[in-house]
Short mmCIF file of C-alpha atoms and ligand atoms in Angstrom, two decimals:
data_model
loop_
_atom_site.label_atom_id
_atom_site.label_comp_id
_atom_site.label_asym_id
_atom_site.label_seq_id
_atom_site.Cartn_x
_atom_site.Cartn_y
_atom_site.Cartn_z
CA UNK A 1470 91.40 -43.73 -30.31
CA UNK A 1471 90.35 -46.53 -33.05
CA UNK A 1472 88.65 -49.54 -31.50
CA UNK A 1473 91.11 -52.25 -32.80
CA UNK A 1474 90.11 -55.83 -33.56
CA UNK A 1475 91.59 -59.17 -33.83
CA UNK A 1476 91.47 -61.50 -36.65
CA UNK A 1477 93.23 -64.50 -37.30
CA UNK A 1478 96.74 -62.74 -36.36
CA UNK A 1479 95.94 -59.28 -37.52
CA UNK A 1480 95.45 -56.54 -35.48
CA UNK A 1481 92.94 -54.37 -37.21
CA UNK A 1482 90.58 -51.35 -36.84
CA UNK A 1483 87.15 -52.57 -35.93
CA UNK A 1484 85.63 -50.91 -39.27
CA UNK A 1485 88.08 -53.39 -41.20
CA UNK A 1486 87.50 -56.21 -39.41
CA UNK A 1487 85.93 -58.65 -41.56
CA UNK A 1488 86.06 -62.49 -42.50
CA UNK A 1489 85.67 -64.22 -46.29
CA UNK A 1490 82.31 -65.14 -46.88
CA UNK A 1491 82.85 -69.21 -47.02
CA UNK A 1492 84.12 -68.57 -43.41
CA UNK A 1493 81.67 -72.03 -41.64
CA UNK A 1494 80.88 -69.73 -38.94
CA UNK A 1495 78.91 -67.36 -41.55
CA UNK A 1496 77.72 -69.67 -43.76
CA UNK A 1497 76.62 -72.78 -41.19
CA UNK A 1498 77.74 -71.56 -37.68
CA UNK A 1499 80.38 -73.62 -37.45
CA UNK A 1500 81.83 -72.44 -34.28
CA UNK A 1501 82.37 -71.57 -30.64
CA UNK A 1502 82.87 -68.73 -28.70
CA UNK A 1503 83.65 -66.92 -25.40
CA UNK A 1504 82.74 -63.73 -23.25
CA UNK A 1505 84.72 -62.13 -20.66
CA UNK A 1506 84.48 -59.45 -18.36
CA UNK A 1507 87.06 -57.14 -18.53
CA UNK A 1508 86.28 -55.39 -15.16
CA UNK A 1509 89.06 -52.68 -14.15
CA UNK A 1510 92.01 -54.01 -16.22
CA UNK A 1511 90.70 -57.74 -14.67
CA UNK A 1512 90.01 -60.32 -17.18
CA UNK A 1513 87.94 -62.26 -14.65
CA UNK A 1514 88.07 -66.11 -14.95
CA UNK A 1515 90.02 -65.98 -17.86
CA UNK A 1516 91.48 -69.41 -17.37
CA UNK A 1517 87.95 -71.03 -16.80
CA UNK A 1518 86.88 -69.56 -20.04
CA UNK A 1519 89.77 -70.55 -22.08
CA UNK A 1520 88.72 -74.01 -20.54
CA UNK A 1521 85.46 -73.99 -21.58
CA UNK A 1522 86.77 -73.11 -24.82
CA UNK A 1523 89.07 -76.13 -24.85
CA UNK A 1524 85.81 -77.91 -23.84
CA UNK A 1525 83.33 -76.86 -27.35
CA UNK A 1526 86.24 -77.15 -29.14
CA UNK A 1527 86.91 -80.80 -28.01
CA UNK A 1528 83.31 -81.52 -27.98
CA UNK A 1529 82.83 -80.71 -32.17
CA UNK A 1530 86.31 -81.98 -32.98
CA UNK A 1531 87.49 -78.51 -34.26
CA UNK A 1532 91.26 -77.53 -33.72
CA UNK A 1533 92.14 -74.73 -31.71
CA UNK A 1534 93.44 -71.49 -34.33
CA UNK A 1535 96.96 -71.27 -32.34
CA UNK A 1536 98.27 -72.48 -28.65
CA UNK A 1537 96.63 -71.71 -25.63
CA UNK A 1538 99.35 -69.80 -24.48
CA UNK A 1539 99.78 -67.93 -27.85
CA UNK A 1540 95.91 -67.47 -27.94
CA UNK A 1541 96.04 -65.72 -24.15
CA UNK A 1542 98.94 -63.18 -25.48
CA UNK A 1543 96.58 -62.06 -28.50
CA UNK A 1544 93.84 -61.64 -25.81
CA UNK A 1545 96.22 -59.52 -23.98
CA UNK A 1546 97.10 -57.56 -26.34
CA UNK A 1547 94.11 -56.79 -28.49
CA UNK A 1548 92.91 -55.57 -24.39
CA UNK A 1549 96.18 -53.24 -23.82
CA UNK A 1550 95.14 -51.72 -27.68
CA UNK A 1551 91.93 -50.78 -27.18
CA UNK A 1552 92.76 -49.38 -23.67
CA UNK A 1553 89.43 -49.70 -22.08
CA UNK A 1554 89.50 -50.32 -18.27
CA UNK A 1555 85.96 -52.34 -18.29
CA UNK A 1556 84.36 -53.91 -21.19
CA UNK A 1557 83.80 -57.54 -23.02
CA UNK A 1558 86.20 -59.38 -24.55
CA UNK A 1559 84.55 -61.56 -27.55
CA UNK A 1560 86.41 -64.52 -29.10
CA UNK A 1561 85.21 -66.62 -31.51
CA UNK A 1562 86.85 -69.63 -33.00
CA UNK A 1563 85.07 -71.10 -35.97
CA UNK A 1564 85.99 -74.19 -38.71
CA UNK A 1565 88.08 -71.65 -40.95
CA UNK A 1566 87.39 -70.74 -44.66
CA UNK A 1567 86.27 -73.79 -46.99
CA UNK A 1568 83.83 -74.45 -50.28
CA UNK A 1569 80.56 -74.83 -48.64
CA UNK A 1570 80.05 -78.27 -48.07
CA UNK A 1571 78.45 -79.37 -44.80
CA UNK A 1572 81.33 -82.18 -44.40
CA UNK A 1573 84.59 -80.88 -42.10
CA UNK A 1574 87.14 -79.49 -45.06
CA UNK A 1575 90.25 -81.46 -45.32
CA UNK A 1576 93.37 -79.78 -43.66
CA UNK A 1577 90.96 -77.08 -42.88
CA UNK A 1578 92.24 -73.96 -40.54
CA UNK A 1579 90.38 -72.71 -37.63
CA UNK A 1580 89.69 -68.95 -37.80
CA UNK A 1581 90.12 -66.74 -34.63
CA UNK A 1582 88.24 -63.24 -34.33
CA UNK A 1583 88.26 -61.02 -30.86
CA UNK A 1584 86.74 -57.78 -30.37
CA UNK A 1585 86.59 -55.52 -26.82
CA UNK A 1586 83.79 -53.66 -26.09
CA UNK A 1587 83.40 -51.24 -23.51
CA UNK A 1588 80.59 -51.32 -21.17
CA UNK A 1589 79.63 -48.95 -18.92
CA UNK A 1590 79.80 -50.30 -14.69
CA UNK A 1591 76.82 -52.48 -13.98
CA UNK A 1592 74.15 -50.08 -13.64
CA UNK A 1593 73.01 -49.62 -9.10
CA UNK A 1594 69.35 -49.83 -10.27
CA UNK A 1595 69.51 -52.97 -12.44
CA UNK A 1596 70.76 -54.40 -8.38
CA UNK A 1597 68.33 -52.29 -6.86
CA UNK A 1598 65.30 -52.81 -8.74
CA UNK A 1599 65.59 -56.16 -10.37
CA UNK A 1600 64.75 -56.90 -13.80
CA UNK A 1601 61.55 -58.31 -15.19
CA UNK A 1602 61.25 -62.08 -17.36
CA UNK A 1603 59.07 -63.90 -19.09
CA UNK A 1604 58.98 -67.49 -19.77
CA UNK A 1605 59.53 -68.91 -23.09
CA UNK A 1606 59.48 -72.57 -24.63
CA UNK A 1607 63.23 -74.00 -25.25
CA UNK A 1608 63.36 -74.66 -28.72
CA UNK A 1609 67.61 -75.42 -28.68
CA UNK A 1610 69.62 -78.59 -30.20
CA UNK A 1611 69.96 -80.87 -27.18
CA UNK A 1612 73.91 -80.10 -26.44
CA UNK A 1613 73.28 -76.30 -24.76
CA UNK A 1614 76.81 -77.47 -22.69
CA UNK A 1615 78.98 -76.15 -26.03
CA UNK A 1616 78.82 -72.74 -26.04
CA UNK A 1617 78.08 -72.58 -29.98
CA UNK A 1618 77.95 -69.32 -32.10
CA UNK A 1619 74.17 -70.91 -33.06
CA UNK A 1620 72.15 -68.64 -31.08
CA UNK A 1621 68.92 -68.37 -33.31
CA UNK A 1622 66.67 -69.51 -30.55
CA UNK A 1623 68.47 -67.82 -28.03
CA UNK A 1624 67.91 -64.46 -30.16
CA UNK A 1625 64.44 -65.03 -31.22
CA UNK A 1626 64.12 -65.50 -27.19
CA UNK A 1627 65.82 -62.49 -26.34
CA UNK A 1628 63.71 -60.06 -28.66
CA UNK A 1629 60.16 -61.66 -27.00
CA UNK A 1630 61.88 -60.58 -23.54
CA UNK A 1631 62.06 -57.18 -24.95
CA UNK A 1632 59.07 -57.39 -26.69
CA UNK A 1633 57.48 -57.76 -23.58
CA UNK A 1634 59.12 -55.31 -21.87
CA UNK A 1635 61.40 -57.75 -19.76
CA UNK A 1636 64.68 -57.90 -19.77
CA UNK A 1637 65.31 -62.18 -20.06
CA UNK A 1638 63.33 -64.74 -21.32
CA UNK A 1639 63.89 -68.01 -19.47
CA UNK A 1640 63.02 -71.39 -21.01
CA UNK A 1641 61.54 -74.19 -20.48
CA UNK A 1642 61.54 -77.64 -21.42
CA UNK A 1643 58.89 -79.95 -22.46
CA UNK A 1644 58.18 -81.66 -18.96
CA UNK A 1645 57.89 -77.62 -17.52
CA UNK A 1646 61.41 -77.10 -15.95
CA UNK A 1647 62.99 -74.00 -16.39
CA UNK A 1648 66.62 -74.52 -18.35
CA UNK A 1649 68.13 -71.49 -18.24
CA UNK A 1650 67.55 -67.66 -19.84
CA UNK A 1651 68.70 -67.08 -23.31
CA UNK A 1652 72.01 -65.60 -22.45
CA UNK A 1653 72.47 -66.28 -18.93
CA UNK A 1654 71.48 -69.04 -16.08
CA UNK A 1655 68.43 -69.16 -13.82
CA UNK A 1656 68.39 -69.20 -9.70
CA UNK A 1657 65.43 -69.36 -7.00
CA UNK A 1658 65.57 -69.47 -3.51
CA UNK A 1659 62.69 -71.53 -2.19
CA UNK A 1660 60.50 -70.47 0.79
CA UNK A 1661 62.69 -72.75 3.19
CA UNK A 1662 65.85 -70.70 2.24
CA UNK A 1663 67.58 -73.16 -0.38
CA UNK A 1664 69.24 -72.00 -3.49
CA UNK A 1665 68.45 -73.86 -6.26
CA UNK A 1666 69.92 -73.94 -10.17
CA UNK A 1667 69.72 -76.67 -12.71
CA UNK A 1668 72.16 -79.10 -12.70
CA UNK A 1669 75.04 -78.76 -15.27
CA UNK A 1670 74.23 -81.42 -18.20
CA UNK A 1671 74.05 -81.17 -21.73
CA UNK A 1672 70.73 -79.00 -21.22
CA UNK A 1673 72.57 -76.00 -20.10
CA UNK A 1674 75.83 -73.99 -20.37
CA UNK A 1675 78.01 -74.36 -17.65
CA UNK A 1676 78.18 -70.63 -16.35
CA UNK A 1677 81.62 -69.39 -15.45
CA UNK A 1678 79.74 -67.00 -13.50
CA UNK A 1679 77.08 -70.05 -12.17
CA UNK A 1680 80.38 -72.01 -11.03
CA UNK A 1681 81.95 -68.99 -9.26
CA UNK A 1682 78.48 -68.20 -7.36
CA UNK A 1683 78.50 -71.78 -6.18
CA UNK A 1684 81.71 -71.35 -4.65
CA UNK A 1685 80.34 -68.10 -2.71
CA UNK A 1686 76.98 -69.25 -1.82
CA UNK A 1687 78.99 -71.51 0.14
CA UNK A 1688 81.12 -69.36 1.94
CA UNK A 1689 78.06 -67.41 2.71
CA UNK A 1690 76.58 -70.58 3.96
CA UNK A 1691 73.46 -70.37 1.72
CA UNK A 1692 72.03 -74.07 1.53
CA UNK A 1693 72.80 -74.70 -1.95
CA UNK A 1694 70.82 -77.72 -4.35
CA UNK A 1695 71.88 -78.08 -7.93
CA UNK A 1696 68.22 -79.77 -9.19
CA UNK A 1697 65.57 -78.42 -11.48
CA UNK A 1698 62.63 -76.48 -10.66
CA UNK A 1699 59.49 -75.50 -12.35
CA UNK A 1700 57.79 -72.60 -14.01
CA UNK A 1701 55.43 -72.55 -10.66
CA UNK A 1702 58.29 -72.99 -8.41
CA UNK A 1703 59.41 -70.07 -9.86
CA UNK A 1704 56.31 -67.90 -8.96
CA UNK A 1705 55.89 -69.04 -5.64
CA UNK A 1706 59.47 -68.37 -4.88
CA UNK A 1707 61.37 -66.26 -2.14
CA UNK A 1708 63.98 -64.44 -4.69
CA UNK A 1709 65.08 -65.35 -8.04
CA UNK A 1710 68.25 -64.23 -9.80
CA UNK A 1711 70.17 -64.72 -13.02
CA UNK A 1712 73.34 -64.67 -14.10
CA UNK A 1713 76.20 -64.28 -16.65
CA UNK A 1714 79.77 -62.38 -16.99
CA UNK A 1715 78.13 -58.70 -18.46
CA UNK A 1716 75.34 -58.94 -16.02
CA UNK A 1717 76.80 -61.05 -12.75
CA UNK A 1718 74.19 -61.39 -10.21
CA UNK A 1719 71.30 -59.46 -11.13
CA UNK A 1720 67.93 -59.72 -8.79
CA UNK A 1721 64.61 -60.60 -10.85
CA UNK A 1722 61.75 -59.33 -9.34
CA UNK A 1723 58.65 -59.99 -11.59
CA UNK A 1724 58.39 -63.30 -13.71
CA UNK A 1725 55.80 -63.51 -16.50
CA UNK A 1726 53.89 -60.35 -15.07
CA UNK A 1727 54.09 -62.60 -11.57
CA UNK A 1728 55.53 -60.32 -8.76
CA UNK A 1729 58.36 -62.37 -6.84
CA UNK A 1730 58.05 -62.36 -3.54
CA UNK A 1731 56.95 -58.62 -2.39
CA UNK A 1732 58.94 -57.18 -5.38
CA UNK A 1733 62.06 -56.11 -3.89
CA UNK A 1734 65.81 -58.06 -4.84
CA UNK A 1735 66.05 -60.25 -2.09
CA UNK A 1736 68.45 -60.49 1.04
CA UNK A 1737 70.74 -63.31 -0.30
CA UNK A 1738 70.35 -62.48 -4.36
CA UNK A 1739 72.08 -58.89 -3.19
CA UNK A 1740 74.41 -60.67 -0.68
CA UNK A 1741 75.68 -62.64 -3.37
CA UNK A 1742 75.58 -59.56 -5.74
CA UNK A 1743 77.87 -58.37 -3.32
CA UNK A 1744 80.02 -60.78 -2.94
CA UNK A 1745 80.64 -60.86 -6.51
CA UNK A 1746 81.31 -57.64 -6.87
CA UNK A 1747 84.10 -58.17 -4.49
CA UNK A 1748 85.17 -61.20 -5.78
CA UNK A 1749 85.55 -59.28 -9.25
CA UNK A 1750 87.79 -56.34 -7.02
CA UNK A 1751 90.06 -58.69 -6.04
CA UNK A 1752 91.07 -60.10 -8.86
CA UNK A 1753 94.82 -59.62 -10.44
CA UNK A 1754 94.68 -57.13 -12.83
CA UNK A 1755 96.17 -58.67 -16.04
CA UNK A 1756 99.48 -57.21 -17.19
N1 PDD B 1345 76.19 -65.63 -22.44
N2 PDD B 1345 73.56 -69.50 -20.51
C1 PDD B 1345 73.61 -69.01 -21.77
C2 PDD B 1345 72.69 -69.56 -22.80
C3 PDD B 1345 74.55 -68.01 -22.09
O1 PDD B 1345 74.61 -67.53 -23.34
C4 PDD B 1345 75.39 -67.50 -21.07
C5 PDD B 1345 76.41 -66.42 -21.33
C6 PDD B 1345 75.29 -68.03 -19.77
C7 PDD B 1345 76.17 -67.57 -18.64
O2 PDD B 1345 77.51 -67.97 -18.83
P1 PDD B 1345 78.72 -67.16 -18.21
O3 PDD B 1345 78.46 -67.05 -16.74
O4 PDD B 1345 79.90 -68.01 -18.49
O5 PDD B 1345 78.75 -65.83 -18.89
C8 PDD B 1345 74.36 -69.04 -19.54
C9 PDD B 1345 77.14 -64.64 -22.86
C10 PDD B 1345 77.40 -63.60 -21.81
C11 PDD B 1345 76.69 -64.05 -24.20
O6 PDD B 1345 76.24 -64.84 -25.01
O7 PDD B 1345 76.84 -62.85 -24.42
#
């Protein structure tokens, strides 16, 4: 079975999938993009997502490629062709094909690509052991809210992590306070029991999954504070968790070689795990 890709109104096999060279997103990455979970035939949040793409769209004044409503058929159907039950669904909208010219082109085109991915389940031990971080300075442009296809920092982040043998690097910025980790935000629980993650300004991206763990923290009852928090806070803290769509709610045990807490997930990091796992079960499947 061919993996089968999407671009701009062409269904294509993945091999073939390519874009012209004075595409902006190659050439200055001029463009925006999105990641969903595609968990059991679910494409969980979808609508938030295609929000937040209406959002970085909006924000750098670049048209959408097609309607909304056209856009979410493509989605559907570039899913049913690749038949995979659980895997990622990538779209990327950029400024279109143009001279290269840093200007916006005149009558220019937005171009669409998609790709699905599979993924194998989240892994038990990643839940059961925790992953390892370090910490890392943020070097990003100042409007982290649009989720722009300009990752270099992000990247350059991501490779110290492994480097290092962690799995995330979170960042910090210049007064100490973590933002968030290169591809996914940052959460503590403090020793009195209070969830904390940074509030949702222009120095983050507004997590899909961030929002949807807000809403279950509070059915859970978890005191819940949306304020920043420091590199130390982070040490001295009772559990500390990150989280995106591949990954959800995944426990982080050590932090810059600093052992959290006595090492294990904690009780409310694999509550809300839990909970989001659920969460993800009962969600329509798409059709
Ligand atoms: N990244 N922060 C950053 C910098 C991210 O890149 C991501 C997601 C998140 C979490 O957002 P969400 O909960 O909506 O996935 C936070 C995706 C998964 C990626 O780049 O692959």
């Amino acid at each position: 079975m061919p993996r089968i890709a999407y671009v701009n109104g062409a269904y294509v096999d993945h091999r073939d999938a390519v874009v012209h060279v004075e595409d902006r997103g190659y050439q200055f990455a001029d463009g925006v993009y999105e990641v969903i979970h595609l968990f059991r035939h679910r494409l969980i949040d979808e609508e938030p997502h295609l929000d937040r793409l209406d959002r970085s769209l909006r924000e750098l004044d670049m048209a959408w490629p097609m309607g909304r409503s056209a856009l979410r058929i493509a989605m559907r159907e570039v899913v049913r062709q690749n038949r995979y039950a659980t895997g990622l669904l990538y779209i990327q909208v950029t400024r279109g094909v143009a001279p290269r010219d840093h200007k916006f082109p005149r009558n220019g085109r937005s171009s669409v690509v998609m790709t699905v991915r599979p993924v194998p389940e989240y892994p038990d031990e990643m839940r059961d052991n925790g992953v390892d971080v370090i910490t890392i300075e943020d070097m990003r442009w100042t409007r982290r809210d649009i989720k722009s296809i300009s990752l270099l920092p992000n990247v350059l982040g991501k490779q110290a992590a492994a480097a290092a043998g962690a799995y995330e690097a979170w960042m910090y910025d210049t007064d100490g306070f973590i933002t968030e980790g290169t591809s996914s935000n940052a959460w503590i629980i403090t020793g009195d029991g209070t969830l904390l993650t940074r509030p949702a300004s222009h120095d983050i991206l507004r997590g899909i999954t961030r929002q949807e763990i807000i809403k279950l923290a509070e059915e859970l009852d978890i005191p819940f504070e949306e304020r920043k928090f420091t590199r130390e806070e982070t040490y001295a803290a009772r559990e500390a968790f990150l989280s995106n769509s591949s990954h959800f709610v995944t426990p982080v045990t050590k932090i810059d070689d600093r052992v959290i807490a006595n090492g294990e997930p904690g009780s409310l990091s694999t509550a809300l795990h839990a909970r989001y796992v659920e969460f993800m079960s009962d969600y329509p499947k798409f059709s």
